[in-house]
Coordinates of C-alpha atoms in Angstrom, one line a residue:
X1 CA 130.1 100.0 67.7
X2 CA 132.2 97.4 65.8
X3 CA 130.4 94.2 65.0
X4 CA 131.3 91.6 67.7
X5 CA 132.6 94.2 70.2
X6 CA 131.8 93.4 73.8
X7 CA 128.8 95.5 75.3
X8 CA 129.7 97.9 78.1
X9 CA 126.9 96.8 80.4
X10 CA 127.8 99.4 83.3
X11 CA 128.0 102.3 80.9
X12 CA 124.8 101.3 79.2
X13 CA 123.0 101.0 82.6
X14 CA 124.3 104.4 83.8
X15 CA 123.3 106.0 80.5
X16 CA 119.8 104.5 80.9
X17 CA 119.5 105.7 84.6
X18 CA 120.7 109.2 83.8
X19 CA 118.3 109.4 80.8
X20 CA 115.4 108.2 82.8
X21 CA 116.2 110.7 85.6
X22 CA 116.6 113.6 83.2
X23 CA 113.3 112.8 81.7
X24 CA 111.6 112.7 85.2
X25 CA 113.3 116.0 85.9
X26 CA 111.9 117.6 82.8
X27 CA 108.5 116.3 83.7
X28 CA 108.6 117.7 87.2
X29 CA 110.0 121.1 86.1
X30 CA 107.2 121.3 83.4
X31 CA 104.6 121.1 86.0
X32 CA 105.7 124.6 87.3
X33 CA 104.0 125.4 90.7
X34 CA 101.5 122.5 90.3
X35 CA 102.0 119.1 91.8
X36 CA 103.1 116.3 89.4
X37 CA 100.8 113.7 88.0
X38 CA 101.0 110.4 89.8
X39 CA 102.8 108.7 87.0
X40 CA 105.3 111.5 86.8
X41 CA 105.9 111.3 90.5
X42 CA 106.3 107.5 90.4
X43 CA 108.7 107.9 87.5
X44 CA 110.9 110.3 89.5
X45 CA 111.0 108.1 92.6
X46 CA 111.7 105.0 90.5
X47 CA 114.6 106.7 88.8
X48 CA 115.9 108.0 92.2
X49 CA 115.9 104.5 93.6
X50 CA 118.7 103.6 91.1
X51 CA 120.3 107.0 90.5
X52 CA 121.0 107.6 94.2
X53 CA 123.3 104.5 94.1
X54 CA 125.4 105.9 91.2
X55 CA 127.8 108.8 91.9
X56 CA 128.3 109.3 88.2
X57 CA 124.6 110.3 87.9
X58 CA 124.7 112.8 90.6
X59 CA 124.5 116.0 88.3
X60 CA 121.1 114.9 87.3
X61 CA 120.1 113.1 90.6
X62 CA 120.8 116.2 92.8
X63 CA 118.7 118.4 90.4
X64 CA 115.8 115.9 90.5
X65 CA 115.8 115.7 94.2
X66 CA 115.8 119.5 94.9
X67 CA 113.1 120.0 92.3
X68 CA 111.0 117.3 93.6
X69 CA 111.4 118.0 97.3
X70 CA 109.1 120.9 97.8
X71 CA 106.4 119.1 95.7
X72 CA 106.7 116.0 97.9
X73 CA 106.3 118.0 101.1
X74 CA 103.4 120.0 99.6
X75 CA 101.6 116.7 98.7
X76 CA 101.8 115.6 102.4
X77 CA 104.8 113.0 102.2
X78 CA 106.9 113.0 105.2
X79 CA 108.8 109.9 106.7
X80 CA 109.1 108.2 103.4
X81 CA 110.5 111.1 101.5
X82 CA 112.8 111.9 104.5
X83 CA 114.6 108.6 103.6
X84 CA 115.2 109.9 99.9
X85 CA 116.5 113.1 101.4
X86 CA 118.9 111.2 103.7
X87 CA 120.2 109.3 100.7
X88 CA 120.6 112.5 98.8
X89 CA 122.5 114.1 101.7
X90 CA 124.9 111.2 101.7
X91 CA 125.4 111.2 98.0
X92 CA 126.0 115.0 98.0
X93 CA 128.7 114.6 100.7
X94 CA 130.3 111.8 98.6
X95 CA 130.3 114.0 95.5
X96 CA 131.5 117.2 97.5
X97 CA 128.3 119.1 96.4
X98 CA 128.0 121.5 99.5
X99 CA 125.2 123.6 97.9
X100 CA 122.8 120.7 97.3
X101 CA 123.5 119.2 100.7
X102 CA 122.6 122.5 102.3
X103 CA 119.3 122.7 100.3
X104 CA 118.5 119.0 101.1
X105 CA 119.1 119.7 104.8
X106 CA 116.8 122.7 104.6
X107 CA 114.2 120.6 103.0
X108 CA 114.5 117.8 105.6
X109 CA 114.2 120.4 108.4
X110 CA 111.0 121.6 106.8
X111 CA 109.5 118.1 107.1
X112 CA 110.6 117.7 110.7
X113 CA 109.1 121.1 111.4
X114 CA 105.9 119.9 109.8
X115 CA 105.8 116.8 112.0
X116 CA 106.4 119.1 115.0
X117 CA 109.8 117.6 115.6
X118 CA 111.3 121.0 116.3
X119 CA 114.5 119.8 117.9
X120 CA 115.4 117.6 114.7
X121 CA 114.2 120.5 112.4
X122 CA 116.5 123.0 113.9
X123 CA 119.4 120.6 113.9
X124 CA 119.0 120.2 110.2
X125 CA 118.5 123.9 109.8
X126 CA 121.8 124.6 111.6
X127 CA 123.7 122.2 109.3
X128 CA 122.1 123.9 106.3
X129 CA 123.0 127.4 107.7
X130 CA 126.6 126.2 108.0
X131 CA 126.7 125.0 104.5
X132 CA 124.9 128.1 103.0
X133 CA 127.3 130.3 105.2
X134 CA 130.3 129.0 103.4
X135 CA 128.8 129.8 99.9
X136 CA 128.2 133.1 98.3
X137 CA 124.4 132.8 98.6
X138 CA 123.0 135.2 101.1
X139 CA 119.5 134.7 99.9
X140 CA 119.7 130.9 100.6
X141 CA 121.3 131.6 104.1
X142 CA 118.3 134.1 104.8
X143 CA 115.8 131.2 103.9
X144 CA 117.3 129.0 106.5
X145 CA 117.5 131.9 109.2
X146 CA 113.8 132.6 108.4
X147 CA 112.8 128.9 109.2
X148 CA 114.9 128.8 112.3
X149 CA 113.0 131.8 113.3
X150 CA 109.8 130.1 112.7
X151 CA 110.8 127.1 114.7
X152 CA 112.0 129.2 117.6
X153 CA 108.5 130.9 117.6
X154 CA 106.7 127.6 117.7
X155 CA 108.8 126.7 120.7
X156 CA 107.8 129.8 122.5
X157 CA 111.4 131.3 122.1
X158 CA 110.2 134.7 120.8
X159 CA 113.3 136.6 121.6
X160 CA 115.4 134.0 119.6
X161 CA 112.8 134.1 116.8
X162 CA 113.1 137.9 116.5
X163 CA 116.9 137.8 116.6
X164 CA 116.9 135.2 113.7
X165 CA 114.3 137.1 111.8
X166 CA 116.3 140.3 112.1
X167 CA 119.4 138.3 110.8
X168 CA 117.4 137.1 107.9
X169 CA 116.1 140.6 107.1
X170 CA 119.6 142.2 107.1
X171 CA 120.6 139.8 104.2
X172 CA 117.7 140.6 102.0
X173 CA 117.0 143.5 99.6
X174 CA 114.0 145.6 100.7
X175 CA 112.0 144.2 97.8
X176 CA 112.9 140.5 98.1
X177 CA 109.9 138.2 98.2
X178 CA 111.8 136.2 100.8
X179 CA 111.3 139.2 103.1
X180 CA 107.6 138.2 103.0
X181 CA 108.4 135.1 105.0
X182 CA 110.3 137.2 107.6
X183 CA 107.2 139.4 108.1
X184 CA 105.1 136.1 108.3
X185 CA 107.3 135.1 111.4
X186 CA 107.2 138.5 112.9
X187 CA 103.3 138.5 112.4
X188 CA 102.9 135.1 114.3
X189 CA 105.0 136.4 117.1
X190 CA 102.7 139.5 117.4
X191 CA 99.7 137.0 117.1
X192 CA 101.1 135.0 119.9
X193 CA 101.4 138.1 122.1
X194 CA 97.8 138.9 121.2
X195 CA 98.8 142.1 119.4
X196 CA 96.2 141.5 116.7
X197 CA 96.7 144.9 114.8
X198 CA 100.5 144.5 114.8
X199 CA 99.9 140.9 113.5
X200 CA 97.7 142.1 110.7
X201 CA 100.1 144.9 109.7
X202 CA 103.0 142.3 109.5
X203 CA 100.8 140.0 107.4
X204 CA 99.9 142.8 105.0
X205 CA 103.6 143.7 104.5
X206 CA 104.3 140.1 103.9
X207 CA 101.5 139.9 101.4
X208 CA 102.6 142.9 99.5
X209 CA 106.1 141.5 99.1
X210 CA 105.0 138.0 98.3
X211 CA 102.8 139.4 95.5
X212 CA 106.0 140.4 93.7
X213 CA 107.2 136.9 93.4
X214 CA 105.5 133.7 91.9
X215 CA 105.3 131.6 95.2
X216 CA 101.5 131.2 95.3
X217 CA 101.8 129.0 98.3
X218 CA 103.4 131.6 100.5
X219 CA 100.8 134.1 99.2
X220 CA 98.1 131.7 100.2
X221 CA 99.8 131.4 103.6
X222 CA 99.9 135.2 104.0
X223 CA 96.1 135.5 103.1
X224 CA 95.3 132.7 105.6
X225 CA 97.3 134.3 108.6
X226 CA 95.9 137.7 107.6
X227 CA 92.4 136.3 107.8
X228 CA 93.3 134.9 111.3
X229 CA 94.5 138.1 112.6
X230 CA 91.3 140.0 111.1
X231 CA 89.1 137.4 113.0
X232 CA 90.8 138.2 116.1
X233 CA 90.1 142.0 115.5
X234 CA 86.3 141.3 115.0
X235 CA 86.6 142.1 111.3
X236 CA 84.7 138.8 110.2
X237 CA 83.9 140.1 106.7
X238 CA 87.5 140.9 105.9
X239 CA 88.7 137.7 107.6
X240 CA 86.3 135.5 105.5
X241 CA 87.5 137.3 102.3
X242 CA 91.2 136.7 103.0
X243 CA 90.7 133.0 103.9
X244 CA 88.6 132.3 100.7
X245 CA 91.4 133.7 98.8
X246 CA 93.8 131.4 100.7
X247 CA 91.6 128.5 100.0
X248 CA 91.4 129.4 96.3
X249 CA 95.1 129.6 96.0
X250 CA 95.9 126.4 97.8
X251 CA 93.3 124.7 95.5
X252 CA 95.0 126.1 92.3
X253 CA 98.5 124.7 93.3
X254 CA 97.3 121.4 94.8
X255 CA 98.2 122.0 98.4
X256 CA 95.6 120.2 100.5
X257 CA 97.2 120.6 103.9
X258 CA 97.5 124.4 103.8
X259 CA 94.0 124.5 102.1
X260 CA 92.8 122.7 105.3
X261 CA 94.5 125.1 107.6
X262 CA 92.7 127.9 105.8
X263 CA 89.5 125.9 106.1
X264 CA 90.1 125.5 109.8
X265 CA 90.6 129.2 110.2
X266 CA 87.3 129.9 108.2
X267 CA 85.7 127.5 110.7
X268 CA 86.7 130.0 113.5
X269 CA 85.0 132.8 111.5
X270 CA 81.9 130.5 111.4
X271 CA 82.0 130.0 115.2
X272 CA 82.2 133.8 115.6
X273 CA 79.1 134.1 113.7
X274 CA 77.3 131.5 115.7
X275 CA 77.2 128.9 112.9
X276 CA 78.5 126.1 115.1
X277 CA 77.2 123.0 113.2
X278 CA 78.8 124.4 109.9
X279 CA 82.0 125.1 111.8
X280 CA 82.1 121.4 113.0
X281 CA 81.7 120.3 109.4
X282 CA 84.6 122.4 108.2
X283 CA 86.8 121.4 111.2
X284 CA 86.0 117.7 110.4
X285 CA 87.1 118.1 106.9
X286 CA 90.4 119.7 107.9
X287 CA 90.9 117.1 110.6
X288 CA 90.7 114.2 108.1
X289 CA 93.4 115.9 105.9
X290 CA 95.8 116.6 108.9
X291 CA 95.4 113.0 110.1
X292 CA 96.3 111.5 106.8
X293 CA 99.5 113.6 106.7
X294 CA 100.4 112.9 110.3
X295 CA 100.4 116.6 110.8
X296 CA 100.6 116.7 114.7
X297 CA 100.6 120.4 115.1
X298 CA 97.4 121.1 113.1
X299 CA 95.8 118.0 114.6
X300 CA 96.3 119.6 118.0
X301 CA 94.7 122.8 117.0
X302 CA 91.7 121.4 115.0
X303 CA 90.9 118.9 117.8
X304 CA 91.0 121.6 120.3
X305 CA 88.4 123.6 118.2
X306 CA 86.2 120.7 117.7
X307 CA 86.1 120.0 121.3
X308 CA 85.3 123.6 122.2
X309 CA 82.4 123.8 119.7
X310 CA 80.9 120.5 120.8
X311 CA 81.2 121.8 124.5
X312 CA 79.4 125.1 123.3
X313 CA 76.7 123.1 121.6
X314 CA 76.0 121.6 125.0
X315 CA 77.6 118.2 124.3
X316 CA 80.5 117.8 126.6
X317 CA 80.6 114.0 126.4
X318 CA 81.1 114.3 122.6
X319 CA 83.9 117.1 123.2
X320 CA 85.9 115.0 125.7
X321 CA 87.8 112.9 123.4
X322 CA 88.6 115.6 121.2
X323 CA 89.9 117.7 124.1
X324 CA 92.0 114.9 125.5
X325 CA 93.5 114.3 122.0
X326 CA 94.4 118.1 121.8
X327 CA 96.2 118.0 125.0
X328 CA 98.1 114.7 123.8
X329 CA 99.1 116.4 120.6
X330 CA 100.3 119.6 122.2
X331 CA 102.4 117.5 124.7
X332 CA 104.2 116.2 121.5
X333 CA 104.6 119.6 119.8
X334 CA 105.9 121.2 123.1
X335 CA 104.2 124.4 122.4
X336 CA 103.8 125.8 126.1
X337 CA 100.9 128.4 125.5
X338 CA 98.9 126.1 123.4
X339 CA 99.2 123.2 125.8
X340 CA 97.9 125.5 128.6
X341 CA 94.9 126.6 126.4
X342 CA 94.2 122.9 125.5
X343 CA 94.5 121.9 129.2
X344 CA 92.1 124.7 130.3
X345 CA 89.7 123.6 127.6
X346 CA 89.9 120.0 128.7
X347 CA 89.2 121.2 132.4
X348 CA 86.2 123.2 131.2
X349 CA 84.7 120.0 129.5
X350 CA 85.3 117.9 132.6
X351 CA 83.6 120.6 134.7
X352 CA 80.5 120.5 132.4
X353 CA 80.6 116.7 132.8
X354 CA 80.6 117.3 136.7
X355 CA 83.8 115.5 137.0
X356 CA 85.1 117.7 139.8
X357 CA 88.2 115.8 140.7
X358 CA 89.2 115.3 137.1
X359 CA 88.7 119.1 136.3
X360 CA 90.5 120.1 139.4
X361 CA 93.5 117.9 138.5
X362 CA 93.6 119.2 134.9
X363 CA 93.3 122.9 136.0
X364 CA 96.1 122.4 138.5
X365 CA 98.3 120.8 135.9
X366 CA 97.5 123.9 133.5
X367 CA 98.7 126.2 136.4
X368 CA 102.0 124.2 136.9
X369 CA 102.5 124.6 133.2
X370 CA 102.0 128.5 133.1
X371 CA 105.7 129.5 134.0
X372 CA 106.8 128.0 130.8
X373 CA 104.9 130.7 128.7
X374 CA 106.8 133.8 127.9
X375 CA 103.8 136.4 128.1
X376 CA 103.6 137.8 131.5
X377 CA 100.2 139.4 131.0
X378 CA 98.7 136.3 129.4
X379 CA 100.0 134.2 132.3
X380 CA 98.3 136.5 134.8
X381 CA 94.9 136.5 133.0
X382 CA 95.0 132.7 132.6
X383 CA 96.0 132.2 136.0
X384 CA 93.2 134.4 137.4
X385 CA 90.6 132.6 135.2
X386 CA 91.8 129.0 136.1
X387 CA 91.8 129.9 139.8
X388 CA 88.2 130.9 139.5
X389 CA 87.5 127.5 138.1
X390 CA 89.2 125.9 141.2
X391 CA 87.1 128.1 143.4
X392 CA 83.9 127.0 141.7
X393 CA 85.0 123.4 142.3
X394 CA 85.8 124.0 145.9
X395 CA 82.3 125.5 146.3
X396 CA 80.7 122.6 144.6
X397 CA 82.5 120.2 146.8
X398 CA 81.4 122.1 149.9
X399 CA 77.8 121.9 148.7
X400 CA 78.0 118.2 148.0
X401 CA 79.6 117.7 151.5
X402 CA 76.8 119.7 153.2
X403 CA 74.2 117.7 151.4
X404 CA 75.8 114.5 152.6

């Protein structure tokens, strides 16, 4: 620069922001599959605060956002991180970067999915799908279809989930690790239908495919789900082995939420062994992590589990708030079968407390909700069981009336 030449302040500022963002990107990429250190994450967020306002910095900003997004999600960030993704989506549109917009919408959909905001999640996935469909990237399109399938399954729309999973499968090579996600979806559908052996088969296929890639998180997910399916078949030894592998993998990559999911599933194995007090400790540890992350879906499940164990221990008064909370959470997630299960558990707890009117009202509500569940055989079995409880309440009411 010539002596006495005026400083180009805007260019200097842009250069500083770009260099800071590039340094943050290098730090994030250097962590590999692990979560970044707090100082590296803070540097990345600080640089994004400025870089997102500068279109000329987008080439680095977009890369930093897409590199950081899965790590922020894994660390449990939700609403605050959605604001960054929204800013990135706006910036990508201004810069005409369709590929990055599609990826950021996918990441935003994942966050909504984890918040049990399934309608919002599918809305983002649809926009992401449209973006990737216009690009020559079939694998990215399959990723979106897989996650749309998972949301459909969560909403009890199993036929839609199977259709979406089949569409994803058609876009993937037979040895593509992303196909492992497809088999996870198919396994969870089989699990919902209580087809335990088929669920275990799908989860094993998923695990075989995922082992060919380097996504340890999805590998841990497959181990965890396989453990859950084996628990349902009565193979408690196999279930525990799979769940411990999942816990170790999630610890290795720093994923406390999915590690807690695996712990919760291990709690189910402990219950099957009759180790109820130990199961309560495991469930309690998982509940604290889910609460911190505002993970409504998992909070619903773990509260339902805690309530059932407390009731089995002969402590229905202690079980009651957990059962009520489980019903409340499942009403938010809009998972029809799970809501019926939680309502039935609440009714059983009220029955144990001899709250006959409260139990009857809860059981009748559960019956009213049954038509929203797809599985006809399950509906019939559940209705028969609940009607048995209602007959028990009627008999009790008759006994009390005679006593009066």
